[in-house]
PDB file of C-alpha atoms in Angstrom:
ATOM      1  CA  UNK A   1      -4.863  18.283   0.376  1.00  0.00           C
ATOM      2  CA  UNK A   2      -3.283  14.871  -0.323  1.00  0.00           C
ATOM      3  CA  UNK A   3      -2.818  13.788   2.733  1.00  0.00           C
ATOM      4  CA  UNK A   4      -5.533  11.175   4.746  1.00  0.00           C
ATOM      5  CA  UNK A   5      -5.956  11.353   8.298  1.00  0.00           C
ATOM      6  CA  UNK A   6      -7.330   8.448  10.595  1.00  0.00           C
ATOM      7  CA  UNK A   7      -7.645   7.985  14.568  1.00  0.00           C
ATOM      8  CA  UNK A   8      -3.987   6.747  15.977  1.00  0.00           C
ATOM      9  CA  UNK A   9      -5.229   3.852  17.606  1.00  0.00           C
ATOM     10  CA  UNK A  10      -9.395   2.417  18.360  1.00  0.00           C
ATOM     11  CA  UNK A  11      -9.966  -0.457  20.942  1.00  0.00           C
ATOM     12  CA  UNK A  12     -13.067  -2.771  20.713  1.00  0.00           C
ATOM     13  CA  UNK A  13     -14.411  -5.197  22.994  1.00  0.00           C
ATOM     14  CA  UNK A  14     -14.538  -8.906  21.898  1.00  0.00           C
ATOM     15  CA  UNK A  15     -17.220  -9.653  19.534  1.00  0.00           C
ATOM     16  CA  UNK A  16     -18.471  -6.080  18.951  1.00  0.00           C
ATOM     17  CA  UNK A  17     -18.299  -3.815  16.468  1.00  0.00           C
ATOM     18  CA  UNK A  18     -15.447  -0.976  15.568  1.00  0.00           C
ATOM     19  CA  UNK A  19     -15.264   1.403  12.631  1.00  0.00           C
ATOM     20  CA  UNK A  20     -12.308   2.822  11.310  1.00  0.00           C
ATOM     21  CA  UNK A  21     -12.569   6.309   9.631  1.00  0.00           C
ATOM     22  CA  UNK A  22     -10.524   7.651   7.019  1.00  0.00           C
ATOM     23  CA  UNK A  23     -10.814  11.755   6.254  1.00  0.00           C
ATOM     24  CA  UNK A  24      -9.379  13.737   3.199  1.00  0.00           C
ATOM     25  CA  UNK A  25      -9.836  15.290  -0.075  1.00  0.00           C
ATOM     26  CA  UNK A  26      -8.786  11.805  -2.243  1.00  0.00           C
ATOM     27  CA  UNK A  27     -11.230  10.110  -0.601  1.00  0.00           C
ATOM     28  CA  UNK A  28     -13.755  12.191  -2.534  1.00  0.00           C
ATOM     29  CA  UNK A  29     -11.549  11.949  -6.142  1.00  0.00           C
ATOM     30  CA  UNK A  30     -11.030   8.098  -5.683  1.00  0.00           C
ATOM     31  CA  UNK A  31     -12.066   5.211  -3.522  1.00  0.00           C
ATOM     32  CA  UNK A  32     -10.585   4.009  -1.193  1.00  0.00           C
ATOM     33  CA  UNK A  33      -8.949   0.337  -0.207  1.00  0.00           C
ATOM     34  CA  UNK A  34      -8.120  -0.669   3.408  1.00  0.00           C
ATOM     35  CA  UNK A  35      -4.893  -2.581   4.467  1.00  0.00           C
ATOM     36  CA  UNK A  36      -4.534  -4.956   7.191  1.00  0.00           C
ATOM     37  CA  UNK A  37      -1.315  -5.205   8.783  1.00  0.00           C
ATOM     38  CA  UNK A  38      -0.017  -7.463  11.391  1.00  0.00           C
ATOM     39  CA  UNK A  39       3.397  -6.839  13.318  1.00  0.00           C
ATOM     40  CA  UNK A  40       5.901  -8.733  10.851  1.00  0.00           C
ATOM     41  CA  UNK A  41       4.133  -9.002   7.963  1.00  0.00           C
ATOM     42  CA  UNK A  42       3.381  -7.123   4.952  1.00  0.00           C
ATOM     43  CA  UNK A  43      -0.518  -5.361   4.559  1.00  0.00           C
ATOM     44  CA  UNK A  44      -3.378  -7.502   3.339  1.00  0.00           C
ATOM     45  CA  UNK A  45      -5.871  -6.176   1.024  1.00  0.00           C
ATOM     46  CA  UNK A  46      -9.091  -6.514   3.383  1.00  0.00           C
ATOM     47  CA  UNK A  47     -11.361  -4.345   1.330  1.00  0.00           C
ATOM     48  CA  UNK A  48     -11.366  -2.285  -1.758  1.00  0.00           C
ATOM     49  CA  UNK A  49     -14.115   0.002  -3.985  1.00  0.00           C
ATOM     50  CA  UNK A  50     -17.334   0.100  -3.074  1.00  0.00           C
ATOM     51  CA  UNK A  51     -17.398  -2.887  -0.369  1.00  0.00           C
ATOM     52  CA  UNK A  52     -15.557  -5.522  -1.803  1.00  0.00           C
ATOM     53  CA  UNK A  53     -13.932  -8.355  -0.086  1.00  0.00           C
ATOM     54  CA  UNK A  54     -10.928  -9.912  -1.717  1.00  0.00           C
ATOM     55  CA  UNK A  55     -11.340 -13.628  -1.232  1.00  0.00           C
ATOM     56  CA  UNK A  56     -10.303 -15.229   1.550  1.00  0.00           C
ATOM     57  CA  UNK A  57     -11.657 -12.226   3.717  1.00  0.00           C
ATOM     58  CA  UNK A  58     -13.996 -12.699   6.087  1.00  0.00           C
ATOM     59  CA  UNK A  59     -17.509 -11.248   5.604  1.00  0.00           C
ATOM     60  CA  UNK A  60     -17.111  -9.198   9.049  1.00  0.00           C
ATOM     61  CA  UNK A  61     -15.375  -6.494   7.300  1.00  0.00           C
ATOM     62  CA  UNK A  62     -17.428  -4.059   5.371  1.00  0.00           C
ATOM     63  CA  UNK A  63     -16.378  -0.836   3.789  1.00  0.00           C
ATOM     64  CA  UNK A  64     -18.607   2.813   3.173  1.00  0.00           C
ATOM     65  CA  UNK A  65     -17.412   5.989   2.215  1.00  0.00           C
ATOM     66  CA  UNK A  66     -19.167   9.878   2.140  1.00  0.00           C
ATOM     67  CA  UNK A  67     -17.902  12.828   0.979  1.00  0.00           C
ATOM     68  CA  UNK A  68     -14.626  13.282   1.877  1.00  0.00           C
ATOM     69  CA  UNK A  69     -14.462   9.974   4.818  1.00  0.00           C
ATOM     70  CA  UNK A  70     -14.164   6.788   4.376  1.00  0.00           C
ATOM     71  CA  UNK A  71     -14.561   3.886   7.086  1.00  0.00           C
ATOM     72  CA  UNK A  72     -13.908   0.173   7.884  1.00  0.00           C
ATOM     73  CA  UNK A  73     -16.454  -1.626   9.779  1.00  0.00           C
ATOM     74  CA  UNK A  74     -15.744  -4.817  11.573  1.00  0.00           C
ATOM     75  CA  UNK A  75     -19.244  -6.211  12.811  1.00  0.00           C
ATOM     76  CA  UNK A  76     -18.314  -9.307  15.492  1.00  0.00           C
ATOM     77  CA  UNK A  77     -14.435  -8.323  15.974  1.00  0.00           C
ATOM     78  CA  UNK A  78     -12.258 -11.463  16.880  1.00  0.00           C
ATOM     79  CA  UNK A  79      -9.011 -11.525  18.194  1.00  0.00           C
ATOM     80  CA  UNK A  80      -7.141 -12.127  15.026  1.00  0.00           C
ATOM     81  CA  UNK A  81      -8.148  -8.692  14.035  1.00  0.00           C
ATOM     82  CA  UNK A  82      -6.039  -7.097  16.485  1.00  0.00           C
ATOM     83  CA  UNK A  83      -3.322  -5.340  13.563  1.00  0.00           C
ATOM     84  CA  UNK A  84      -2.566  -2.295  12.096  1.00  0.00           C
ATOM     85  CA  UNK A  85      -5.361  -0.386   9.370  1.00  0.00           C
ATOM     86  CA  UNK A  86      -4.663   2.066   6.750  1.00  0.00           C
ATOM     87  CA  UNK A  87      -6.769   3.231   3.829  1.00  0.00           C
ATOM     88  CA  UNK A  88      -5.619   4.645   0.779  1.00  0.00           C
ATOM     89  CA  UNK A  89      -6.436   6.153  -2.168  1.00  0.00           C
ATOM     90  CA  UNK A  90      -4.485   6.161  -5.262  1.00  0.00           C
ATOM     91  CA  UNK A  91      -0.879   7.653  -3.997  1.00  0.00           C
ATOM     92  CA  UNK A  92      -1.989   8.580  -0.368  1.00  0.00           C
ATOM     93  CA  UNK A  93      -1.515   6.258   2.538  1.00  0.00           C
ATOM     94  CA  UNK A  94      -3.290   6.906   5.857  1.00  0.00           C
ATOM     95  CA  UNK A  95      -0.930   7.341   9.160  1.00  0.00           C
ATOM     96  CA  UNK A  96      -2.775   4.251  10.264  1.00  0.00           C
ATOM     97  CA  UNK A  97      -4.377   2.711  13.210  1.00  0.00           C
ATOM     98  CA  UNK A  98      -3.692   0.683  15.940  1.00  0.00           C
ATOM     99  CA  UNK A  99      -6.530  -1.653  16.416  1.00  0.00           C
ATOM    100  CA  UNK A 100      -6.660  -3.319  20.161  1.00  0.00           C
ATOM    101  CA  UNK A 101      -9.055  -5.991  20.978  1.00  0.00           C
ATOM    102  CA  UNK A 102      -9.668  -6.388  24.406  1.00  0.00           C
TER     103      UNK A 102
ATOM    104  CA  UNK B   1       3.380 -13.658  -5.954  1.00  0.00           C
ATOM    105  CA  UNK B   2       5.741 -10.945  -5.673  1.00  0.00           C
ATOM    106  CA  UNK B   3       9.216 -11.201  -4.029  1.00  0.00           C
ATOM    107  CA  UNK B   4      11.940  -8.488  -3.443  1.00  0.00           C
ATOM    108  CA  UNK B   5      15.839  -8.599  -3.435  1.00  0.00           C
ATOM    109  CA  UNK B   6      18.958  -6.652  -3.032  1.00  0.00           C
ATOM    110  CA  UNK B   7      21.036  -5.532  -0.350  1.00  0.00           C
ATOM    111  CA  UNK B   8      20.103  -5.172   3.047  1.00  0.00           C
ATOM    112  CA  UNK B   9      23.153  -2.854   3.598  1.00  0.00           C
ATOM    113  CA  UNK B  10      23.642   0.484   1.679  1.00  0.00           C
ATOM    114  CA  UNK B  11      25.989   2.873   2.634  1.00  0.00           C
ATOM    115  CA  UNK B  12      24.971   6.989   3.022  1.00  0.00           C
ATOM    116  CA  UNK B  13      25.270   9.040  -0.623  1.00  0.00           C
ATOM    117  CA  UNK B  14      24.619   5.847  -2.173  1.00  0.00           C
ATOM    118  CA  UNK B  15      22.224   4.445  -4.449  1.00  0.00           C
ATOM    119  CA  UNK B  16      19.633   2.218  -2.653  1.00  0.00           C
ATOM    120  CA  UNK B  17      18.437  -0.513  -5.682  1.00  0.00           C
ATOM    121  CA  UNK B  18      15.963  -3.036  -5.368  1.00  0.00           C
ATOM    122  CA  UNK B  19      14.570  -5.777  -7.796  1.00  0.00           C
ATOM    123  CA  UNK B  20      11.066  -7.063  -7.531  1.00  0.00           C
ATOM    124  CA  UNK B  21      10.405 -10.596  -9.021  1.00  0.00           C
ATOM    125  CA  UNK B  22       7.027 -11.108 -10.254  1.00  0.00           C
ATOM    126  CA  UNK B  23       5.543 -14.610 -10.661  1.00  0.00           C
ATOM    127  CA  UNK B  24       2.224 -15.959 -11.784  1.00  0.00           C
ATOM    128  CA  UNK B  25       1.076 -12.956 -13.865  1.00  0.00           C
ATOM    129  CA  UNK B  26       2.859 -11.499 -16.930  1.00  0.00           C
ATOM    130  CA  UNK B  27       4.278  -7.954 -15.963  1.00  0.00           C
ATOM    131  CA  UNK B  28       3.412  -6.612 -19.527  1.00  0.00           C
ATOM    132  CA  UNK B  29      -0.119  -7.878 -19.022  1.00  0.00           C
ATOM    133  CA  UNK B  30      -3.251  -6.149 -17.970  1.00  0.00           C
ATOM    134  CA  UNK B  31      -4.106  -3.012 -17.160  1.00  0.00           C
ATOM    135  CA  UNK B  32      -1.488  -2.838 -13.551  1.00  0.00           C
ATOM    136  CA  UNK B  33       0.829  -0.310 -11.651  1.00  0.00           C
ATOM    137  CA  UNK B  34       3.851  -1.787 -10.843  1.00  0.00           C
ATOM    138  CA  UNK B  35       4.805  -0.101  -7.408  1.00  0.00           C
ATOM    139  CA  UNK B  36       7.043   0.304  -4.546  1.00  0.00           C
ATOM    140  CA  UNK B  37       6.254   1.760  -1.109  1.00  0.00           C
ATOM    141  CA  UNK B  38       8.394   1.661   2.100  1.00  0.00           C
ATOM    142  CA  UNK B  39       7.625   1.305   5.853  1.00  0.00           C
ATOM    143  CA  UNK B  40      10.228   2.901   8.121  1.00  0.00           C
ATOM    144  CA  UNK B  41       9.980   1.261  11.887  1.00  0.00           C
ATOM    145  CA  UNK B  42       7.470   1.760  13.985  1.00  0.00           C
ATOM    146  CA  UNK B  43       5.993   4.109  10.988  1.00  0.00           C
ATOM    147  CA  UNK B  44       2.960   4.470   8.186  1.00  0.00           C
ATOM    148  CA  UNK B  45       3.148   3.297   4.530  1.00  0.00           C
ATOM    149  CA  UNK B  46       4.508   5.558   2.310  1.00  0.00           C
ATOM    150  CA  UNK B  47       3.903   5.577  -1.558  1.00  0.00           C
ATOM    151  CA  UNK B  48       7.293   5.811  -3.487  1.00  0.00           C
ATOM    152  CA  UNK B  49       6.257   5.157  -7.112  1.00  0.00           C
ATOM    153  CA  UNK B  50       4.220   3.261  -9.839  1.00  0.00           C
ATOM    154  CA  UNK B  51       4.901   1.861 -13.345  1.00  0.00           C
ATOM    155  CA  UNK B  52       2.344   1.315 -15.846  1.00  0.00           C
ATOM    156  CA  UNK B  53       2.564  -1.504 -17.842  1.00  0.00           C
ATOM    157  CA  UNK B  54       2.584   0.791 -20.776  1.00  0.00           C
ATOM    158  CA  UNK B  55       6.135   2.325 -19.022  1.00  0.00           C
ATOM    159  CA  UNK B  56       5.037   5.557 -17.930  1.00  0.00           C
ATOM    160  CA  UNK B  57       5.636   6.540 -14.798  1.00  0.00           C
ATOM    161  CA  UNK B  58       4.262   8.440 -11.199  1.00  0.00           C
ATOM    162  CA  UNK B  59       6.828   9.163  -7.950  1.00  0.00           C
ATOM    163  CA  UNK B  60       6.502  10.853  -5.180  1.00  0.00           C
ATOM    164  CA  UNK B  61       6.906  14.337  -5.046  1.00  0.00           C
ATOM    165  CA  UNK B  62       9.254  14.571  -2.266  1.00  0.00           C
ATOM    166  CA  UNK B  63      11.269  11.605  -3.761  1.00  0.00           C
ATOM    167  CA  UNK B  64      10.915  12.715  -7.353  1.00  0.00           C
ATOM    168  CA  UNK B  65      14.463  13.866  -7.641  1.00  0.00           C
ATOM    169  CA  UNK B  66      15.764  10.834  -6.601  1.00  0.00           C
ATOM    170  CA  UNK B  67      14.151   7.865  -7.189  1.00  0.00           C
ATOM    171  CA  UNK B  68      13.704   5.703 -10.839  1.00  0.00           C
ATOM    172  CA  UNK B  69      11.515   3.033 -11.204  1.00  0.00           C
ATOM    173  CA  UNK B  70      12.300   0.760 -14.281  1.00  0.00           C
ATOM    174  CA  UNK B  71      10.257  -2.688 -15.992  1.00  0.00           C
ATOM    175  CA  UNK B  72      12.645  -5.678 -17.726  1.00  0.00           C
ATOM    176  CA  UNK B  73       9.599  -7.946 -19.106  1.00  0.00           C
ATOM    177  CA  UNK B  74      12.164 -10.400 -20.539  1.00  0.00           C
ATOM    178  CA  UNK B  75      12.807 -11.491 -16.637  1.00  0.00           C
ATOM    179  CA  UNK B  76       8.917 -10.387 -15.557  1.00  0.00           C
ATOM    180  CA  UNK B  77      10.965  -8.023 -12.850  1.00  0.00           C
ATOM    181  CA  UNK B  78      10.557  -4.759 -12.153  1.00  0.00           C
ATOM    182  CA  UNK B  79      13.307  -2.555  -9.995  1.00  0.00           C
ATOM    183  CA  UNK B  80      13.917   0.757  -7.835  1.00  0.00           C
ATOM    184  CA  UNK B  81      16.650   2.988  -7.554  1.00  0.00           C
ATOM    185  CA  UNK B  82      16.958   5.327  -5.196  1.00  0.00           C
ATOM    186  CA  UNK B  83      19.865   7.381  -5.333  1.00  0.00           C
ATOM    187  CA  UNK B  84      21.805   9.429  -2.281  1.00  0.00           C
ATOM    188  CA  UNK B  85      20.315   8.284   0.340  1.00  0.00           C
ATOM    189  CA  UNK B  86      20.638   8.947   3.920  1.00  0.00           C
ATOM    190  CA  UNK B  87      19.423   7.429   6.862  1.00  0.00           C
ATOM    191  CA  UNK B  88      16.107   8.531   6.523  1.00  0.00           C
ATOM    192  CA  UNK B  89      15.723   5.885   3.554  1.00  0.00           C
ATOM    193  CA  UNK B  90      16.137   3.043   6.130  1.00  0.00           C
ATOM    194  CA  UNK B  91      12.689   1.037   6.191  1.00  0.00           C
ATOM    195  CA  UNK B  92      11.103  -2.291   4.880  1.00  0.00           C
ATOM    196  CA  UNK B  93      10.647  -1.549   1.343  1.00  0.00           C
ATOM    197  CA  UNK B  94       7.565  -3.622  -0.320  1.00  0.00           C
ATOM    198  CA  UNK B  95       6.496  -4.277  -4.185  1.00  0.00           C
ATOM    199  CA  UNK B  96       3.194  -4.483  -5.095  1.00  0.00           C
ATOM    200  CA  UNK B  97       0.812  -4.653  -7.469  1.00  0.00           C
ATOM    201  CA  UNK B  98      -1.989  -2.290  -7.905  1.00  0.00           C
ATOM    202  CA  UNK B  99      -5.086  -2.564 -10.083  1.00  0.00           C
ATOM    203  CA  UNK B 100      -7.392   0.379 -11.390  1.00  0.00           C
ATOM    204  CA  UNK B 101     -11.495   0.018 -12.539  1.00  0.00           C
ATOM    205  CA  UNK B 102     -14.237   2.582 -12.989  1.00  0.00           C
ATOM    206  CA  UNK B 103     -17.453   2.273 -11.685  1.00  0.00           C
ATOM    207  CA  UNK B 104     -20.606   4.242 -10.869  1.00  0.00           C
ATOM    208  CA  UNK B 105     -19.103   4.986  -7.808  1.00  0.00           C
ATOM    209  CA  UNK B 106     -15.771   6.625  -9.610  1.00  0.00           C
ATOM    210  CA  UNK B 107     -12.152   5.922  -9.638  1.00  0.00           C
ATOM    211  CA  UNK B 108     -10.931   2.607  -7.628  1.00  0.00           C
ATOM    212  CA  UNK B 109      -7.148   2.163  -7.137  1.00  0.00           C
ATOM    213  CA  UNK B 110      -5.973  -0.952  -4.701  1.00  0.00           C
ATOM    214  CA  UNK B 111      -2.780  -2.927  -3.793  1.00  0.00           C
ATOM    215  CA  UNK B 112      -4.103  -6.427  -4.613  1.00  0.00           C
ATOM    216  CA  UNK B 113      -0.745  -8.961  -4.295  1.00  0.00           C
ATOM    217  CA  UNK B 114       2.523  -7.376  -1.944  1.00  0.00           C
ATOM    218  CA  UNK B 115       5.794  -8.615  -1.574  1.00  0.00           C
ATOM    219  CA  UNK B 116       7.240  -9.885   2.015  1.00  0.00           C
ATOM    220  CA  UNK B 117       9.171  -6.434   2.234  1.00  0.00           C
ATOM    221  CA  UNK B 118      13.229  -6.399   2.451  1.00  0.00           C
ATOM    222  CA  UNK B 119      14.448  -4.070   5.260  1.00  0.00           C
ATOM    223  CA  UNK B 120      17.179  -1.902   3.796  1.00  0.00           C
ATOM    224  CA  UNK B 121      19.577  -0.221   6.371  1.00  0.00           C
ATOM    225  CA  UNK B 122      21.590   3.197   5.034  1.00  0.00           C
ATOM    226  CA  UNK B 123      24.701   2.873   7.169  1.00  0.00           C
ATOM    227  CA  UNK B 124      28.420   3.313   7.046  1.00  0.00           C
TER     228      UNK B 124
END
């Protein structure tokens, strides 16, 4: 299958901790990258390969992937994190998800 | 630093094309994929295409028939055309670049610089 499927939308509470899970067959044939996206603007690289953090990117967000899913940790979510996530891999694009922080 | 341009208007059976300035890297340089994805409202990214820097060249199967991605490295640009489009086509349509490396870990593909996305409308 090409296609990668992640949770619609996740909430997390103020300073705790939210992953982000990414499933499909890609995942296994190539790693994946994570996009942040906020409303307006186009996605920021937040991580890519095997955990790493483009500069500028705050050391809260931490990638892992196993077998065929992938996930985006944020450890300490802050406000500003409230956006839009999608991994990828290669071609495929996620559906995306809503992150609230309440 | 990426930036798109072209109309923001395109009328339905026409051909949708889009030009994609690059700045601060040499388009012919490095090992990159030149691509363009789109974002209809409210919707998910979706991958139109890729061009090597050697010229070859990846689309989307379900766009395949219709879409052309093309380099000029005398202007460091690279465009899109997508031809006979329909509503459907209307969404933010982003260049970016993406980089490849091998590891121990495999294959690694990411979208490292984006454009600011031009919405394109298809209506009469």
């Amino acid at each position: 299958s090409s296609e990668l499927t992640q949770d619609p939308a996740v909430s997390v509470a103020l300073g705790q901790t939210v992953r982000i899970t990414c499933q499909g067959d890609s995942v296994r044939m190539y790693y994946p990258s994570w996009y942040q996206q906020r409303p307006g603007q186009a996605p920021v690289l937040v991580i890519y390969g095997e955990n790493n953090r483009p500069s500028g990117i705050p050391d809260r967000f931490s990638g892992s992937s196993s077998g065929n899913t992938a996930s985006l940790t944020i450890t300490g979510a802050q406000a500003e994190d409230e956006a839009d996530y999608y991994c990828n891999s290669r071609e495929v694009f996620g559906g995306g998800t809503k992150l609230t922080v309440l | 630093h990426l930036q798109e341009s072209g109309p923001g208007l395109v009328k339905p059976s026409q051909t949708l094309s889009l030009i994609c300035t690059v700045s601060g890297a040499s388009i012919s340089g490095g090992s990159n994929y030149w691509s363009w994805i789109r974002q209809p409202a409210g919707k998910g990214l979706e991958w139109i295409g890729r061009m090597y820097t050697s010229g070859s060249t990846n689309y989307n199967p379900s766009l395949k028939s219709r879409v052309s991605i093309s380099i000029d490295t005398s202007k460091n640009q690279f465009s899109l055309q997508l031809n006979s489009v329909t509503a459907a086509d209307t969404a933010v349509y982003y260049c970016a670049r993406q980089k490849s490396y091998y590891d121990s870990s495999g294959y690694t593909y990411y979208f490292d610089s984006w454009g600011q996305g031009i919405l394109v409308t298809v209506s009469s």
